[in-house]
């Protein structure tokens, strides 16, 4: 079974590579799964399923973990559904095919993982923090955006990228000035922010 999982995970990774789907890097996944175990996380809300790779990795690391994950792209959502079934995780991973900005999520979560459109992170944070338990965490991926966040604006080639980088910087100051959360940004994978709700 373990060997079989390994093979299926390898296949998911190559599918992601071939189709240019930005799944989380190994280092980021290690961080996330270690974090889940260390903080005894039981319920995760993920924004940005893609093909289900990070959701499946989280579920495999903690055998009672429940995950709800939102994806707006139909092809990716369908691929994620297929993958979740392959791993027999449909009881623990609930997939929602919707734009996260249009969905109403019921219930509480110990961890919210933001890994969707980088320009919408402030909106996602504000929208979903009401689903967070009083001692919960929000983790955000891609805080460095492939190193671009630390570059000078003139070094960034296109206007689109410059605007995206500006949005990420806005998000960083939003986090740093948020009175309800303490945030640390780790130099892991593509940059991972951990925001802890203040008690
Ligand atoms: N968490 C995944 C990778 C997600 S990639 C993993 O590591 O395996 C980001 C995904 O977010 C993309 O598939 C994109 O379609 C989705 N996305 C972007 N904006 C979204 C939104 N507003 N609502 C739902 N999904 C969104
Ligand atoms: Mg990411």
Coordinates of C-alpha atoms and ligand atoms in Angstrom, one line a residue:
X1 CA 0.0 0.0 0.0
X2 CA 2.8 2.4 0.9
X3 CA 4.7 1.6 -2.2
X4 CA 1.5 2.0 -4.2
X5 CA 0.9 5.5 -2.7
X6 CA 4.4 6.5 -3.5
X7 CA 3.9 5.5 -7.2
X8 CA 0.6 7.4 -7.3
X9 CA 2.2 10.5 -5.7
X10 CA 5.0 10.4 -8.3
X11 CA 2.4 10.3 -11.1
X12 CA 0.6 13.3 -9.6
X13 CA 3.8 15.2 -9.5
X14 CA 4.6 14.5 -13.1
X15 CA 1.0 15.4 -14.2
X16 CA 1.5 18.7 -12.4
X17 CA 4.8 19.3 -14.1
X18 CA 3.5 18.5 -17.6
X19 CA 0.4 20.7 -17.1
X20 CA 2.3 23.5 -15.4
X21 CA 0.2 23.3 -12.2
X22 CA 2.0 24.9 -9.3
X23 CA 1.7 22.3 -6.6
X24 CA 3.5 22.8 -3.3
X25 CA 7.2 22.1 -3.2
X26 CA 8.5 19.1 -1.1
X27 CA 10.0 21.5 1.5
X28 CA 6.7 23.3 1.9
X29 CA 4.8 20.0 2.1
X30 CA 7.2 18.8 4.9
X31 CA 6.7 22.0 6.8
X32 CA 2.9 21.8 6.4
X33 CA 2.6 18.2 7.5
X34 CA 5.0 18.7 10.5
X35 CA 3.0 21.7 11.5
X36 CA -0.3 19.7 11.4
X37 CA 1.2 17.0 13.7
X38 CA 2.9 19.4 16.0
X39 CA -0.2 21.5 16.6
X40 CA -2.7 18.6 16.6
X41 CA -4.6 20.0 13.7
X42 CA -7.9 18.1 13.1
X43 CA -9.7 20.2 10.5
X44 CA -8.2 22.0 7.5
X45 CA -9.8 24.4 5.0
X46 CA -7.7 24.7 1.9
X47 CA -8.2 27.4 -0.7
X48 CA -6.8 26.2 -4.0
X49 CA -7.0 22.4 -4.4
X50 CA -5.5 22.2 -7.9
X51 CA -5.3 18.4 -8.5
X52 CA -5.4 17.5 -4.8
X53 CA -1.8 17.0 -4.1
X54 CA -1.3 19.1 -1.0
X55 CA -4.7 17.9 0.4
X56 CA -3.7 14.3 -0.1
X57 CA -0.3 14.8 1.4
X58 CA -1.9 16.4 4.5
X59 CA -4.5 13.6 4.8
X60 CA -1.8 10.9 4.5
X61 CA 0.3 12.4 7.3
X62 CA -2.5 12.4 9.9
X63 CA -5.0 9.5 9.7
X64 CA -8.0 11.3 11.2
X65 CA -7.4 14.7 9.6
X66 CA -10.4 16.2 7.7
X67 CA -9.9 18.6 4.8
X68 CA -12.3 20.8 2.9
X69 CA -10.7 22.2 -0.2
X70 CA -12.0 24.7 -2.8
X71 CA -11.1 24.9 -6.5
X72 CA -12.6 27.1 -9.2
X73 CA -11.1 25.4 -12.3
X74 CA -13.2 22.5 -13.4
X75 CA -10.5 20.4 -15.1
X76 CA -8.4 20.6 -12.0
X77 CA -11.3 19.9 -9.7
X78 CA -12.2 16.8 -11.7
X79 CA -8.6 15.6 -11.6
X80 CA -8.5 16.2 -7.8
X81 CA -11.8 14.2 -7.4
X82 CA -10.2 11.3 -9.3
X83 CA -7.0 11.5 -7.3
X84 CA -8.8 11.6 -3.9
X85 CA -10.8 8.5 -5.0
X86 CA -7.6 6.7 -6.0
X87 CA -6.2 7.2 -2.5
X88 CA -9.6 6.2 -0.9
X89 CA -9.7 9.5 0.9
X90 CA -13.2 10.6 -0.1
X91 CA -14.4 10.3 3.5
X92 CA -11.8 12.7 4.8
X93 CA -11.3 15.1 1.9
X94 CA -14.3 17.2 0.7
X95 CA -13.8 19.0 -2.6
X96 CA -15.8 22.1 -3.5
X97 CA -16.0 23.2 -7.1
X98 CA -16.5 27.0 -6.7
X99 CA -14.8 30.3 -6.7
X100 CA -13.6 30.7 -3.1
X101 CA -14.8 34.3 -3.1
X102 CA -18.4 33.1 -3.8
X103 CA -18.6 30.2 -1.5
X104 CA -20.1 30.2 2.0
X105 CA -18.3 27.7 4.2
X106 CA -20.0 26.4 7.4
X107 CA -18.1 25.1 10.4
X108 CA -14.9 25.7 12.1
X109 CA -11.3 24.8 11.2
X110 CA -8.0 24.6 13.2
X111 CA -6.0 25.5 10.1
X112 CA -6.8 27.5 7.0
X113 CA -4.3 27.0 4.1
X114 CA -4.4 29.8 1.5
X115 CA -2.8 28.6 -1.8
X116 CA -5.0 30.1 -4.5
X117 CA -4.9 33.5 -6.5
X118 CA -2.1 35.5 -4.8
X119 CA -3.8 38.8 -5.5
X120 CA -6.9 37.8 -3.5
X121 CA -5.1 36.8 -0.3
X122 CA -6.4 39.7 1.8
X123 CA -9.9 38.9 0.7
X124 CA -9.5 35.1 1.4
X125 CA -8.0 35.9 4.8
X126 CA -10.9 38.2 5.8
X127 CA -13.5 35.9 4.4
X128 CA -12.4 32.7 6.0
X129 CA -11.0 33.9 9.3
X130 CA -14.5 33.7 10.7
X131 CA -14.3 29.9 10.2
X132 CA -11.2 29.7 12.3
X133 CA -11.2 28.4 15.9
X134 CA -10.1 30.9 18.6
X135 CA -6.5 29.4 18.7
X136 CA -6.3 28.6 15.0
X137 CA -3.7 29.3 12.3
X138 CA -3.8 30.6 8.7
X139 CA -0.9 29.5 6.5
X140 CA -0.2 31.2 3.2
X141 CA 2.0 29.7 0.5
X142 CA 4.1 31.6 -2.2
X143 CA 5.0 34.6 -0.1
X144 CA 8.2 35.1 -2.1
X145 CA 6.5 34.3 -5.5
X146 CA 9.6 32.6 -7.0
X147 CA 11.9 35.2 -5.5
X148 CA 10.1 38.1 -7.3
X149 CA 8.9 39.7 -4.0
X150 CA 12.5 40.5 -3.1
X151 CA 13.5 42.0 -6.4
X152 CA 13.5 45.7 -7.4
X153 CA 10.4 46.6 -9.4
X154 CA 12.5 47.5 -12.5
X155 CA 14.0 44.0 -12.5
X156 CA 10.5 42.5 -12.9
X157 CA 9.7 42.1 -16.6
X158 CA 5.9 42.5 -17.1
X159 CA 3.3 44.9 -15.7
X160 CA 1.2 41.9 -14.7
X161 CA 4.0 40.4 -12.5
X162 CA 4.8 43.8 -11.0
X163 CA 1.1 44.3 -10.0
X164 CA 1.0 40.8 -8.5
X165 CA 4.2 41.4 -6.5
X166 CA 2.7 44.7 -5.3
X167 CA -0.3 42.7 -4.1
X168 CA 1.8 40.2 -2.2
X169 CA 3.7 43.1 -0.5
X170 CA 0.3 44.6 0.4
X171 CA -0.7 41.3 1.9
X172 CA 2.6 41.2 3.9
X173 CA 1.9 44.5 5.4
X174 CA -1.8 43.5 6.0
X175 CA -0.5 40.5 8.0
X176 CA 2.2 42.5 9.9
X177 CA -0.4 45.1 10.9
X178 CA -3.2 42.8 11.7
X179 CA -4.0 43.3 15.4
X180 CA -5.6 39.8 15.8
X181 CA -2.8 37.7 14.4
X182 CA 0.9 37.2 14.9
X183 CA 2.6 36.3 11.6
X184 CA 6.0 34.8 10.8
X185 CA 7.2 34.3 7.3
X186 CA 9.5 31.3 6.8
X187 CA 12.1 30.9 4.1
X188 CA 10.7 27.5 3.1
X189 CA 9.8 26.4 -0.4
X190 CA 8.4 29.5 -2.0
X191 CA 7.9 31.3 1.3
X192 CA 5.3 30.2 3.8
X193 CA 3.5 32.6 6.2
X194 CA 2.1 31.3 9.5
X195 CA -0.4 33.6 11.1
X196 CA -1.4 32.6 14.6
X197 CA -4.7 34.0 16.1
X198 CA -4.0 35.9 19.2
X199 CA -5.7 34.5 22.3
Ligands
LIG1 N1 -2.7 23.5 -3.1 C1 -2.3 22.9 -4.3 C2 -1.8 23.9 -5.4 C3 -2.8 25.0 -5.7 S1 -2.4 25.9 -7.1 C4 -1.1 21.9 -4.1 O1 -0.1 22.4 -3.5 O2 -1.2 20.8 -4.4 C5 -3.6 27.2 -7.0 C6 -5.0 26.8 -7.4 O3 -5.9 27.8 -6.9 C7 -5.2 26.7 -8.9 O4 -5.6 25.5 -9.3 C8 -6.3 27.8 -9.1 O5 -7.3 27.4 -10.1 C9 -7.0 27.9 -7.8 N2 -7.6 29.2 -7.5 C10 -7.2 30.4 -7.8 N3 -8.0 31.3 -7.4 C11 -9.1 30.7 -6.9 C12 -10.4 31.1 -6.3 N4 -10.7 32.4 -6.2 N5 -11.2 30.1 -5.9 C13 -10.9 28.8 -6.0 N6 -9.7 28.4 -6.5 C14 -8.9 29.3 -6.9
LIG2 MG1 1.4 27.4 -3.8

